[in-house]
XYZ file of N, CA and C in Angstrom:
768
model
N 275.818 -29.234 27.436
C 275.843 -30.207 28.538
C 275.271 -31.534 28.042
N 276.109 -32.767 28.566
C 275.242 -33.477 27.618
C 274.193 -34.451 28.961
N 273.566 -35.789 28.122
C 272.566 -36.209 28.718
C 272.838 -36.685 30.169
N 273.931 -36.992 30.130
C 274.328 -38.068 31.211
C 274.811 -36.849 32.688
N 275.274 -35.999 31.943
C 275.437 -34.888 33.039
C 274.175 -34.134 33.860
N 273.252 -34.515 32.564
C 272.138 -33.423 33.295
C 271.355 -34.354 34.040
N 271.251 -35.491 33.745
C 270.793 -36.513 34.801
C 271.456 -36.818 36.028
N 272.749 -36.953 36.102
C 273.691 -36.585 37.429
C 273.223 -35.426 38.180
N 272.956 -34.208 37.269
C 272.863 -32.813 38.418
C 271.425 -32.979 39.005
N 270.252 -33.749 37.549
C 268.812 -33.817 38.375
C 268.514 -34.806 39.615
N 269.410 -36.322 39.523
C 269.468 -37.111 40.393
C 270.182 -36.575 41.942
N 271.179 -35.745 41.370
C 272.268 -35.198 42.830
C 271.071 -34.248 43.554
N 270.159 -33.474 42.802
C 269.568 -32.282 43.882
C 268.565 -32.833 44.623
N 268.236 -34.455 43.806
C 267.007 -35.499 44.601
C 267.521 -35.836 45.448
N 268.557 -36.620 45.648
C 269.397 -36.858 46.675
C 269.871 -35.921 47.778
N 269.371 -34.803 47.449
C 270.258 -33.735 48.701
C 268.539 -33.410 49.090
N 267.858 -33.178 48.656
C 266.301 -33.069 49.312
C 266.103 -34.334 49.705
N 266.277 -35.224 49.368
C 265.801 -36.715 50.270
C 266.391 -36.511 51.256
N 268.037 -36.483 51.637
C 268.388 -36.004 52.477
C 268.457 -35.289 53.973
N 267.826 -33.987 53.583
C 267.241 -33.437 53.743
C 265.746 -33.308 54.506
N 265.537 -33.818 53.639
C 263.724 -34.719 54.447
C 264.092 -35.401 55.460
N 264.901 -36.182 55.498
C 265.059 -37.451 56.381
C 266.027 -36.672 57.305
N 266.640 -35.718 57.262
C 267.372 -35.171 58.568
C 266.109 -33.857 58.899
N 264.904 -33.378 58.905
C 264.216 -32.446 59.296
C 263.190 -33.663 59.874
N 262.927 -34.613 59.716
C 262.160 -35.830 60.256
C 262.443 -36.302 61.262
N 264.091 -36.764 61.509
C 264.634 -37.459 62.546
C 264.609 -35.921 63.533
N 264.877 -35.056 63.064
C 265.141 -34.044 64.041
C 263.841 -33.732 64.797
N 262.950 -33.433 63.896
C 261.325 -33.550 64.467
C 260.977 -34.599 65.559
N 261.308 -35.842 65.219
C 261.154 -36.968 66.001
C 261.891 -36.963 67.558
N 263.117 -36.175 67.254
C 264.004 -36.052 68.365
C 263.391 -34.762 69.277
N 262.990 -33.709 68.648
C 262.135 -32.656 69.355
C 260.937 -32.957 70.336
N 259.709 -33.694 69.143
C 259.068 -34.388 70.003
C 258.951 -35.331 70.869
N 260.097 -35.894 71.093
C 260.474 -37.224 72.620
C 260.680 -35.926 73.306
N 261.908 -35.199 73.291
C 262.033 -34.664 74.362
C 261.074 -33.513 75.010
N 260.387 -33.271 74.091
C 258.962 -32.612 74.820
C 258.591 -34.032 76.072
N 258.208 -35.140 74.923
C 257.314 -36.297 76.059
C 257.996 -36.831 77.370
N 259.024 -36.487 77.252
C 260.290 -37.133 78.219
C 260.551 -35.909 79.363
N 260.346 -34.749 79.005
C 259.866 -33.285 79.525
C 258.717 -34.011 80.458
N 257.612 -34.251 79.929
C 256.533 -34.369 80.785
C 256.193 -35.291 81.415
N 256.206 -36.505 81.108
C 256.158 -37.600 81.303
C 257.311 -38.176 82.427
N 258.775 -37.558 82.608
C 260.160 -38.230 83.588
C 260.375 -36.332 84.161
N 260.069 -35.516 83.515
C 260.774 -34.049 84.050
C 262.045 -34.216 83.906
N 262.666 -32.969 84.190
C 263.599 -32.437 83.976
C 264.911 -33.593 84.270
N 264.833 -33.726 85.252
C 266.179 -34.499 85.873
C 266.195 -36.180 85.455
N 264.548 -36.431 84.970
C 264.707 -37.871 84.115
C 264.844 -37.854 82.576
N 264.717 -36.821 82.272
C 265.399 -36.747 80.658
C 266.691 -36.927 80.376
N 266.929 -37.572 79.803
C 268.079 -38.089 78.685
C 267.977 -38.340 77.404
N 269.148 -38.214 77.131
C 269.574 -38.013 75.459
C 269.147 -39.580 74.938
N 269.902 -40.265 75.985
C 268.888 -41.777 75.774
C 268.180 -42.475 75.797
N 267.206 -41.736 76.406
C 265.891 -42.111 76.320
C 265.271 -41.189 75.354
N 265.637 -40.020 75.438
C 265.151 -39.577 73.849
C 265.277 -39.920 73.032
N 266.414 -40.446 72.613
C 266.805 -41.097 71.526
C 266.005 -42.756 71.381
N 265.808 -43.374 72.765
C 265.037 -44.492 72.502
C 263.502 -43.998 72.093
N 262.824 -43.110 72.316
C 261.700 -42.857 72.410
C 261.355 -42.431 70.941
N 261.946 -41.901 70.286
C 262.896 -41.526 69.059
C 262.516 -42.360 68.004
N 262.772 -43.338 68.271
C 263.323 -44.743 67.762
C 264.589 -44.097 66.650
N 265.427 -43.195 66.932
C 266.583 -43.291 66.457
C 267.897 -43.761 67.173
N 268.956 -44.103 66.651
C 270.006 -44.825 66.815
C 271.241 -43.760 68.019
N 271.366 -43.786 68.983
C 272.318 -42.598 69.869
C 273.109 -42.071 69.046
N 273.982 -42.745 67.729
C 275.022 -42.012 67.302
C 274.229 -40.424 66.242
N 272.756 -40.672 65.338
C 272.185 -40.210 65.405
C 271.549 -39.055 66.265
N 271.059 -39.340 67.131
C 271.126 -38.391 68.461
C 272.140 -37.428 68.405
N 273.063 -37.551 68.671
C 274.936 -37.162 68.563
C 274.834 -36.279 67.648
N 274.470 -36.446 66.215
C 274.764 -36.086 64.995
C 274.366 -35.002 65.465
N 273.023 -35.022 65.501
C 272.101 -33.904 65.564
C 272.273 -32.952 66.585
N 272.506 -33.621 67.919
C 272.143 -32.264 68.968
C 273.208 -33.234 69.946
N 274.752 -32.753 70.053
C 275.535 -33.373 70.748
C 274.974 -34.163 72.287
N 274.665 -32.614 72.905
C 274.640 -32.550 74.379
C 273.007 -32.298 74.544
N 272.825 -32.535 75.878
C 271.366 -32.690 76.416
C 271.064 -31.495 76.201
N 271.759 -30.120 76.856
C 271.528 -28.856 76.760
C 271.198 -28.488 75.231
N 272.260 -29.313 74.550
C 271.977 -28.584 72.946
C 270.614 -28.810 72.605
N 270.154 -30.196 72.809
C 268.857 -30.713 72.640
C 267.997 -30.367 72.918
N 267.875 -29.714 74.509
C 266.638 -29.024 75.138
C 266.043 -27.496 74.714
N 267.689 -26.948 73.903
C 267.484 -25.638 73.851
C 266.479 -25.698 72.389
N 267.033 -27.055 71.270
C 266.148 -26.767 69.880
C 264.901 -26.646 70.337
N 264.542 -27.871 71.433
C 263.098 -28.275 71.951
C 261.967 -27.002 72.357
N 263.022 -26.354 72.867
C 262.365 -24.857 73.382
C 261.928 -23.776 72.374
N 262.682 -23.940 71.224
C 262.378 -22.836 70.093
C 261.320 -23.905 69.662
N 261.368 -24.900 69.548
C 260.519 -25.829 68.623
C 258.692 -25.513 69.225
N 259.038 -25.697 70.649
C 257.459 -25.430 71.405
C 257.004 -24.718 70.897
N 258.000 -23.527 71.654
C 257.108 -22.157 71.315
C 257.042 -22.195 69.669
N 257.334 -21.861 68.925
C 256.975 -22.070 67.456
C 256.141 -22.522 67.238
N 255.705 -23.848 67.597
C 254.858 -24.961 67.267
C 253.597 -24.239 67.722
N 253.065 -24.134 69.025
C 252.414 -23.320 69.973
C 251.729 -22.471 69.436
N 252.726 -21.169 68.957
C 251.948 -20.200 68.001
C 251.229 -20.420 67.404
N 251.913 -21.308 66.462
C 251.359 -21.648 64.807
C 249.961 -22.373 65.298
N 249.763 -23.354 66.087
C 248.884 -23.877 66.425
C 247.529 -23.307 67.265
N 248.175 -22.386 67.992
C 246.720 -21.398 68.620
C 246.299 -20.593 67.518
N 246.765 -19.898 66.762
C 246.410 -19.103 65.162
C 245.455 -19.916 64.470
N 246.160 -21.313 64.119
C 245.419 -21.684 62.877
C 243.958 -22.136 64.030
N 244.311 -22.744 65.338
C 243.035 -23.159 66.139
C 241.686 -22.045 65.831
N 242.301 -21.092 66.164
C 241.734 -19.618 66.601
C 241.172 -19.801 64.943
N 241.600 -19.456 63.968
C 241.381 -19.490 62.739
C 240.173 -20.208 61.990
N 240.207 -21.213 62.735
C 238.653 -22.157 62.194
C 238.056 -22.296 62.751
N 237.752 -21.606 64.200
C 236.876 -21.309 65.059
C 235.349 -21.358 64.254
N 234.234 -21.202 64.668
C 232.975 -20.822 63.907
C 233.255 -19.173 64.169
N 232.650 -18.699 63.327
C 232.259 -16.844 63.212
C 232.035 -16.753 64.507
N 231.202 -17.210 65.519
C 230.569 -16.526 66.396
C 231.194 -16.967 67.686
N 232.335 -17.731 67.598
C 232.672 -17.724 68.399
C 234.690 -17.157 68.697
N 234.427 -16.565 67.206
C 235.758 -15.825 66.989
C 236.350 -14.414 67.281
N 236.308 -14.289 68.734
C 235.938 -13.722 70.022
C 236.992 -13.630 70.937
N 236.908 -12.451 71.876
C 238.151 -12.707 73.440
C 237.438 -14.295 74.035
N 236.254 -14.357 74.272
C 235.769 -15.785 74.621
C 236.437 -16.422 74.278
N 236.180 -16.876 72.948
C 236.984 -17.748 72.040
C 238.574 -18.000 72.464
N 239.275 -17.071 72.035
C 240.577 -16.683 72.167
C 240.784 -16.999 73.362
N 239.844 -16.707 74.465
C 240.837 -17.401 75.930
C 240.702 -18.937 76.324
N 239.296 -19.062 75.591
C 239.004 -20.522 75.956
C 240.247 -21.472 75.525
N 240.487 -20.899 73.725
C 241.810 -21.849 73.100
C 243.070 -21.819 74.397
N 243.203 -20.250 74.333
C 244.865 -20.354 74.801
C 244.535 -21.025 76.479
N 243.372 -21.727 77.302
C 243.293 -22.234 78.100
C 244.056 -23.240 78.121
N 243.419 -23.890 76.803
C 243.387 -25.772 76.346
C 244.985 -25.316 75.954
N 245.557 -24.523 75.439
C 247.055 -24.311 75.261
C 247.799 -24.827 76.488
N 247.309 -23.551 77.672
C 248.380 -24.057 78.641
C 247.971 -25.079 79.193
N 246.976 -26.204 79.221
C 246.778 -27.619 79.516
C 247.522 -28.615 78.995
N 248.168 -28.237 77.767
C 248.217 -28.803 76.740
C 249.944 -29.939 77.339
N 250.326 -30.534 76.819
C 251.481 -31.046 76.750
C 252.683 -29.955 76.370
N 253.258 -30.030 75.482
C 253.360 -29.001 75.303
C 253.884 -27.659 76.016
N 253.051 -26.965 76.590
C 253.064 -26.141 77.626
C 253.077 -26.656 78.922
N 253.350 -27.989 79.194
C 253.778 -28.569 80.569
C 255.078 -28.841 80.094
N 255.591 -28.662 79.273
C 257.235 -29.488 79.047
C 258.131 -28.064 79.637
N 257.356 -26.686 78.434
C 257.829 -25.561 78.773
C 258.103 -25.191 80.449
N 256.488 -25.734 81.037
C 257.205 -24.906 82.761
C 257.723 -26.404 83.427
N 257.916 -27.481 82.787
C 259.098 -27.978 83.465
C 260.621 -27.413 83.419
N 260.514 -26.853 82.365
C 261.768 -26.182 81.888
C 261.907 -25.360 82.619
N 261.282 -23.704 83.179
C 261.101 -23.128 83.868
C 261.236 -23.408 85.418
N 260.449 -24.182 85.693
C 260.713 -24.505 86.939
C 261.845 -25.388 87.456
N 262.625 -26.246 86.880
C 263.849 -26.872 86.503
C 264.834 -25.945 86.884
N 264.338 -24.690 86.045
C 266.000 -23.656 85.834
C 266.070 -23.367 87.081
N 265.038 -23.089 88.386
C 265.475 -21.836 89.497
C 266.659 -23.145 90.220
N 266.901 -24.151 90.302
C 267.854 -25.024 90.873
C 268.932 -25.397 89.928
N 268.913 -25.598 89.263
C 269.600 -25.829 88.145
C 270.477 -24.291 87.169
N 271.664 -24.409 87.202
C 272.434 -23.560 87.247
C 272.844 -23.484 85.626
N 273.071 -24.684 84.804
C 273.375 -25.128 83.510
C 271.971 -24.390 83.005
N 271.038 -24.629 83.274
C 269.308 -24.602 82.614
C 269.063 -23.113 82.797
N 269.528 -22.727 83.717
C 269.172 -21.568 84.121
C 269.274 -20.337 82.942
N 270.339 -20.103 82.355
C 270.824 -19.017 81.473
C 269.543 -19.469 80.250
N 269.131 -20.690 79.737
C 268.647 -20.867 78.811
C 266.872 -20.479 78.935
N 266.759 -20.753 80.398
C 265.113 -20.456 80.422
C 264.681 -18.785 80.947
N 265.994 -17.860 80.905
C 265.991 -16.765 81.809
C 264.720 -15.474 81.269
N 264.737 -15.765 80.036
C 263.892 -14.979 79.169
C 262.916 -15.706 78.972
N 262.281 -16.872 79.295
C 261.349 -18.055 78.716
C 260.123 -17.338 79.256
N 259.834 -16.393 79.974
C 258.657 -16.022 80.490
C 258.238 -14.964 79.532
N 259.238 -13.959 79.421
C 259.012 -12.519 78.595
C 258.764 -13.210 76.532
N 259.636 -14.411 76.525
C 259.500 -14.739 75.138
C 258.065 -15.086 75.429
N 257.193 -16.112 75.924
C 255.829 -16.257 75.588
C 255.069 -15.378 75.958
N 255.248 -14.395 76.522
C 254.246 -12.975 76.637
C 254.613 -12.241 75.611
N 255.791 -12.127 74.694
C 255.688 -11.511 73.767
C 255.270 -12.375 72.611
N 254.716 -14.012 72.719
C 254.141 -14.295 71.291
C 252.640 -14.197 72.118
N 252.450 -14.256 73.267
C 251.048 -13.956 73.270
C 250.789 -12.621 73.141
N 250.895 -10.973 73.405
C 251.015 -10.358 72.793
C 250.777 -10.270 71.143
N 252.067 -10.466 70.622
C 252.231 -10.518 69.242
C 250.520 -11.238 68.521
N 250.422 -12.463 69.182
C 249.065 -12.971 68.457
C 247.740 -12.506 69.056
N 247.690 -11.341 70.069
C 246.507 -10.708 70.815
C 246.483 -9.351 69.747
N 247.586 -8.943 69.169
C 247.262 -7.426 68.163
C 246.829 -8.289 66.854
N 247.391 -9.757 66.218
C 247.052 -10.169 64.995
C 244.941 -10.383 65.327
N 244.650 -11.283 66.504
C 243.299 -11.172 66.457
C 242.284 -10.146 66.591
N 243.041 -9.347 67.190
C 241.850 -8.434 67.270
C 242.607 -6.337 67.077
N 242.954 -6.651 65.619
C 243.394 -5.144 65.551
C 242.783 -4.292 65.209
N 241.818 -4.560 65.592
C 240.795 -2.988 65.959
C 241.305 -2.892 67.275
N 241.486 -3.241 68.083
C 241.555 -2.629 69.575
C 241.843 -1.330 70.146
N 241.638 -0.260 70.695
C 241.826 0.915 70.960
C 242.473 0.971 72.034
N 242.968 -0.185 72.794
C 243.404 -0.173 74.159
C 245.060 0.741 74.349
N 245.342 1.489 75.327
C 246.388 1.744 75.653
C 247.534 0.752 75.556
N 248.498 0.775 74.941
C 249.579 0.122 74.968
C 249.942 -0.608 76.421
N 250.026 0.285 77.244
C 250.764 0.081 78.564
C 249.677 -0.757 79.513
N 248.500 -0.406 79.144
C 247.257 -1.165 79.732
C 247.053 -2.831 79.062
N 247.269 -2.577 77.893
C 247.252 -4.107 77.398
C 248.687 -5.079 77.690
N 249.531 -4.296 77.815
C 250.492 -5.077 78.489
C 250.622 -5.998 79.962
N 250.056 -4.771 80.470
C 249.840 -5.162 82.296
C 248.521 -6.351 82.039
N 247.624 -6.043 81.370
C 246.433 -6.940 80.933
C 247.028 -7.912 80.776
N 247.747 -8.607 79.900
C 248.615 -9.525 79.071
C 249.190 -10.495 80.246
N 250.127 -9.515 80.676
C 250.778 -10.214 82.313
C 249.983 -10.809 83.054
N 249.223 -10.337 83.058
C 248.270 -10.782 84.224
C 247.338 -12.068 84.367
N 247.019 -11.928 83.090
C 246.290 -13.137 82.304
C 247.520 -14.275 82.188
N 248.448 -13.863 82.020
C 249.396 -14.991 81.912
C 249.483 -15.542 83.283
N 250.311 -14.884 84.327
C 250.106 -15.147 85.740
C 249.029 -16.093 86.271
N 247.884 -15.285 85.715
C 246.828 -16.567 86.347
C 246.671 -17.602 85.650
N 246.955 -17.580 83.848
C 246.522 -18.709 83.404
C 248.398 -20.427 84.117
N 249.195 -19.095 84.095
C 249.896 -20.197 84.877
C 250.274 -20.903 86.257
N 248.736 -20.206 87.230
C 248.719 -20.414 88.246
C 247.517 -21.604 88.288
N 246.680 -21.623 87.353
C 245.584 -22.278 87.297
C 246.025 -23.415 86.778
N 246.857 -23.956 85.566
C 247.661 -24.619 84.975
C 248.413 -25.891 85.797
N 248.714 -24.932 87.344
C 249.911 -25.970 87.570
C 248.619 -26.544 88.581
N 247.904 -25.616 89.212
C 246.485 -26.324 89.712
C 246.041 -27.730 88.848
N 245.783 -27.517 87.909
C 245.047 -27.949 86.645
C 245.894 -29.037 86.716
N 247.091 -28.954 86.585
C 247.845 -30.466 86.364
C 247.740 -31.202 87.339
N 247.259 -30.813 88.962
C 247.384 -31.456 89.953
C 245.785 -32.151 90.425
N 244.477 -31.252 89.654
C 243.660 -31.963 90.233
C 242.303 -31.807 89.306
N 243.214 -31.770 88.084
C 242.529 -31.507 87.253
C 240.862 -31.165 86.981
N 240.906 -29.845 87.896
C 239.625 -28.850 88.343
C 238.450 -29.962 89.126
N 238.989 -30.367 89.876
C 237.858 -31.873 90.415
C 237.112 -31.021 90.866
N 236.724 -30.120 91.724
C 235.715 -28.802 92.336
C 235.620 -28.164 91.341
N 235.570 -27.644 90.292
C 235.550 -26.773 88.978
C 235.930 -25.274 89.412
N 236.303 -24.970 90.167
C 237.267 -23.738 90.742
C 237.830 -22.665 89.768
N 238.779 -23.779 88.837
C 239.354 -22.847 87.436
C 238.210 -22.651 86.576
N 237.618 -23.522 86.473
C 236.135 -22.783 85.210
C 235.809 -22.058 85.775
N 235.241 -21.962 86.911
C 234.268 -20.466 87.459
C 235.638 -19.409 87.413
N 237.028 -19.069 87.916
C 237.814 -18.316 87.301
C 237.978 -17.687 86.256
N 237.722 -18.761 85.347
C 237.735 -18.486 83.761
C 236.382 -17.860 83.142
N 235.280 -18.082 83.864
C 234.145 -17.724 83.001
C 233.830 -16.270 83.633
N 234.630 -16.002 84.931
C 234.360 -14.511 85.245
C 235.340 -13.912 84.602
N 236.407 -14.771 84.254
C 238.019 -13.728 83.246
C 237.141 -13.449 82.197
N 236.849 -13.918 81.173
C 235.964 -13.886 80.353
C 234.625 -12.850 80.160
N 234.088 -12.957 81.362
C 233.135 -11.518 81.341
C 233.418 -10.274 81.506
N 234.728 -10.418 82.230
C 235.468 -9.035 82.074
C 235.801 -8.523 81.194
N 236.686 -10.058 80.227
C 237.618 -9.322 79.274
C 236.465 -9.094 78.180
N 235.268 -9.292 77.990
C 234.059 -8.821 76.939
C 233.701 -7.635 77.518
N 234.187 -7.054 78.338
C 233.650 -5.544 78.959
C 234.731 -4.513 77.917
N 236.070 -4.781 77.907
C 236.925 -4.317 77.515
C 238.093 -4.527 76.211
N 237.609 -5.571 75.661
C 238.426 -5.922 74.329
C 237.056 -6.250 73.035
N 237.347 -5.381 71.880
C 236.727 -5.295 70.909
C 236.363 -6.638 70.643
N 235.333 -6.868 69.871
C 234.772 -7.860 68.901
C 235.572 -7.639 67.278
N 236.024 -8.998 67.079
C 236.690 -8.152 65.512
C 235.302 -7.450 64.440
N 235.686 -6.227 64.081
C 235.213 -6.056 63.291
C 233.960 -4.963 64.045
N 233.823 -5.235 65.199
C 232.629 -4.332 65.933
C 233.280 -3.462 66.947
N 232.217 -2.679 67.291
C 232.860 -0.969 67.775
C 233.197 -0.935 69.286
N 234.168 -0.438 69.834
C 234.968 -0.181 70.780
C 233.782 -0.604 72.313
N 234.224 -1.232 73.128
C 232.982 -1.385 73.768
C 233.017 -0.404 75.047
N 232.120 0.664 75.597
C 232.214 1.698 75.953
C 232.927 1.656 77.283
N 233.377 0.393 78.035
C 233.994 0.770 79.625
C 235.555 0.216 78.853
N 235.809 0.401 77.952
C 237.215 0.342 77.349
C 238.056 1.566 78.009
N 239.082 1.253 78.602
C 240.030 2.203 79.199
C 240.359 3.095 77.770
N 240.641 4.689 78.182
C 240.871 5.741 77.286
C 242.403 5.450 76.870
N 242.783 5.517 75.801
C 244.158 5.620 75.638
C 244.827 6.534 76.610
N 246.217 6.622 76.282
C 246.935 7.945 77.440
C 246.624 8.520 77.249
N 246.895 8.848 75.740
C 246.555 10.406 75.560
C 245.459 11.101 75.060
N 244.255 10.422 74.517
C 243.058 10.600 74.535
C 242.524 12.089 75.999
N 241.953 12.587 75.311
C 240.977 13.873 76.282
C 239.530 13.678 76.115
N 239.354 13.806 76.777
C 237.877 13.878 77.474
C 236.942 14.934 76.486
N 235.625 14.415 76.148
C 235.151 14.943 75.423
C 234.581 16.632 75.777
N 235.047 17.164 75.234
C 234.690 18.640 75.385
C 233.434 18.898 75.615
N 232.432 18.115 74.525
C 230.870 18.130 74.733
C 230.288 18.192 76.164
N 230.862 17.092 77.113
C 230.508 16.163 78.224
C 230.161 17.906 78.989
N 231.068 18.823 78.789
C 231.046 19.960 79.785
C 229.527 20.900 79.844
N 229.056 20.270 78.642
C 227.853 21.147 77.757
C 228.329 22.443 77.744
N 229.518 23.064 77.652
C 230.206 24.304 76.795
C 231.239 24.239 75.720
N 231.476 24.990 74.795
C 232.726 24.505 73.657
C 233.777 25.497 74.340
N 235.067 24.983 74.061
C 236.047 26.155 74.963
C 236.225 26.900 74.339
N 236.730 27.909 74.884
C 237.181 29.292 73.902
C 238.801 29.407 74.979
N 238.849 30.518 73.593
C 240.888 30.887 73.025
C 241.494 30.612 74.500
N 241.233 30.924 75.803
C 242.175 30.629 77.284
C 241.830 29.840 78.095
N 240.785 28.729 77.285
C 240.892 27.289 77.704
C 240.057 27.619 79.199
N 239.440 28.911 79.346
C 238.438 28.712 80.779
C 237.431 28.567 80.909
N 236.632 27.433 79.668
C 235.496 27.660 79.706
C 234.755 26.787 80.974
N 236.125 25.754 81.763
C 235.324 25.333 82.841
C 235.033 26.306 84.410
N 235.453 27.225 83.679
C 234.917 28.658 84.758
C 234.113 29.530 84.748
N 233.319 29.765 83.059
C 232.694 30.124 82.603
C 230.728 29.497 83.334
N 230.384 28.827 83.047
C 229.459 28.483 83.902
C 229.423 28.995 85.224
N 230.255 29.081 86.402
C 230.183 29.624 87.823
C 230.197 31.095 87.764
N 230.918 31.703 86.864
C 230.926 33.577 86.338
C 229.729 33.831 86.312
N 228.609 33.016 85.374
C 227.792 33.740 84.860
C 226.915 33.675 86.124
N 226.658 32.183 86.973
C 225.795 32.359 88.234
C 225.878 33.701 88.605
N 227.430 33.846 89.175
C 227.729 34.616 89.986
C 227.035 36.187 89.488
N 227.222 36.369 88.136
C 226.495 37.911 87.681
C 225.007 37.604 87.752
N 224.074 36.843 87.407
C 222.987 36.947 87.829
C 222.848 36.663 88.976
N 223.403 36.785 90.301
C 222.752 36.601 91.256
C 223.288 38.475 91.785
């Protein structure tokens, strides 16, 4: 191969990563307006052109990338949640030691659903129940962020011993309120402090019942399903036909 060729193929693969860069940039740029245009105008004041002005890219641009408004809103939606994750993890992640905790962990994913961000998402949501086009796209938008909160509740704390089916309903629930407090939160932004005292009794609960990483099961922790009851507790060991909880009342009965 000679010189001039191999400088063509090293210059051509610079050129397709510059490229490259500059179309994962503009696209970024276009993601994040329409988050701000989400929160800032809602649902029915978003446009492709004002995203695109907000952007500071050019409409035909816009076009390139994400034809239609729908196409646009739907990247926006994988983009959140993605973003979201990655960002409560690494938050959670440089926490101090001592406060790397269910405390911890709920306080972040609080400031989450405060966040921007997570107001674009339940504009989206709340958008769809009227909106017929929006609708098909946000239909799962509830079950997808309970399954990355989930997903990042077994990465922090997998020691947990909790029942599957119990940490689920747990999960829900916490979501429910943190998105009932949320839309509170956006409206009066806790002027009576109402949601903190909420939060600091969620919090004493959930330290009754979710491990410390690294420390031992804390004792009013619900039993798994299938977990049994300690045999000891009976102060008898059973024998071969399993009657030893009849055994104690027999023997009254012969000494008396």
């Amino acid at each position: 191969m000679s010189v001039s060729s191999r400088r063509r193929r090293r210059h051509g693969g610079g050129t397709r990563r510059t490229q490259e860069e500059r179309r994962s940039r503009t696209q970024a740029r276009l993601l994040e307006a329409t988050m701000e245009c989400l929160v800032d105008l809602g649902w029915s004041g978003t446009s492709t052109t004002e995203v695109a002005r907000r952007a500071g890219v050019s409409r035909g641009a816009q076009q390139h990338h994400y034809p239609t408004k729908m196409v646009l809103v739907a990247a926006a939606l994988e983009h959140l949640l993605e973003a979201q994750r990655l960002a409560y993890e690494t938050a959670f992640a440089v926490l101090p030691k001592e406060r790397r905790n269910v405390t911890g962990a709920l306080d972040l994913l609080w400031e989450v659903f405060r966040g921007r961000p997570a107001k674009a998402l339940m504009e989206l949501a709340v958008a769809a129940r009227t909106d017929e086009e929006l609708r098909p796209l946000c239909a799962d938008l509830n079950e997808r962020i309970l399954q990355t909160i989930a997903e990042t509740f077994e990465k922090l704390f997998p020691a947990n011993t909790l029942p599957p089916d119990f940490t689920d309903t747990m999960l829900r629930g916490l979501f429910a309120m943190f998105v009932g407090l949320s839309i509170q939160n956006a409206l009066d932004d806790d002027f009576r402090g109402h949601q903190a005292a909420v939060l600091r009794q969620v919090k004493d609960i959930a330290q009754l019942i979710v491990p410390e990483p690294g420390g031992p099961t804390p004792a009013n922790a619900p039993a798994p399903a299938d977990a049994h009851a300690p045999e000891a507790a009976s102060g008898t060991a059973p024998d071969a036909d399993g009657d030893d909880a009849h055994r104690p009342a027999a023997h009254a009965a012969g000494a008396s």
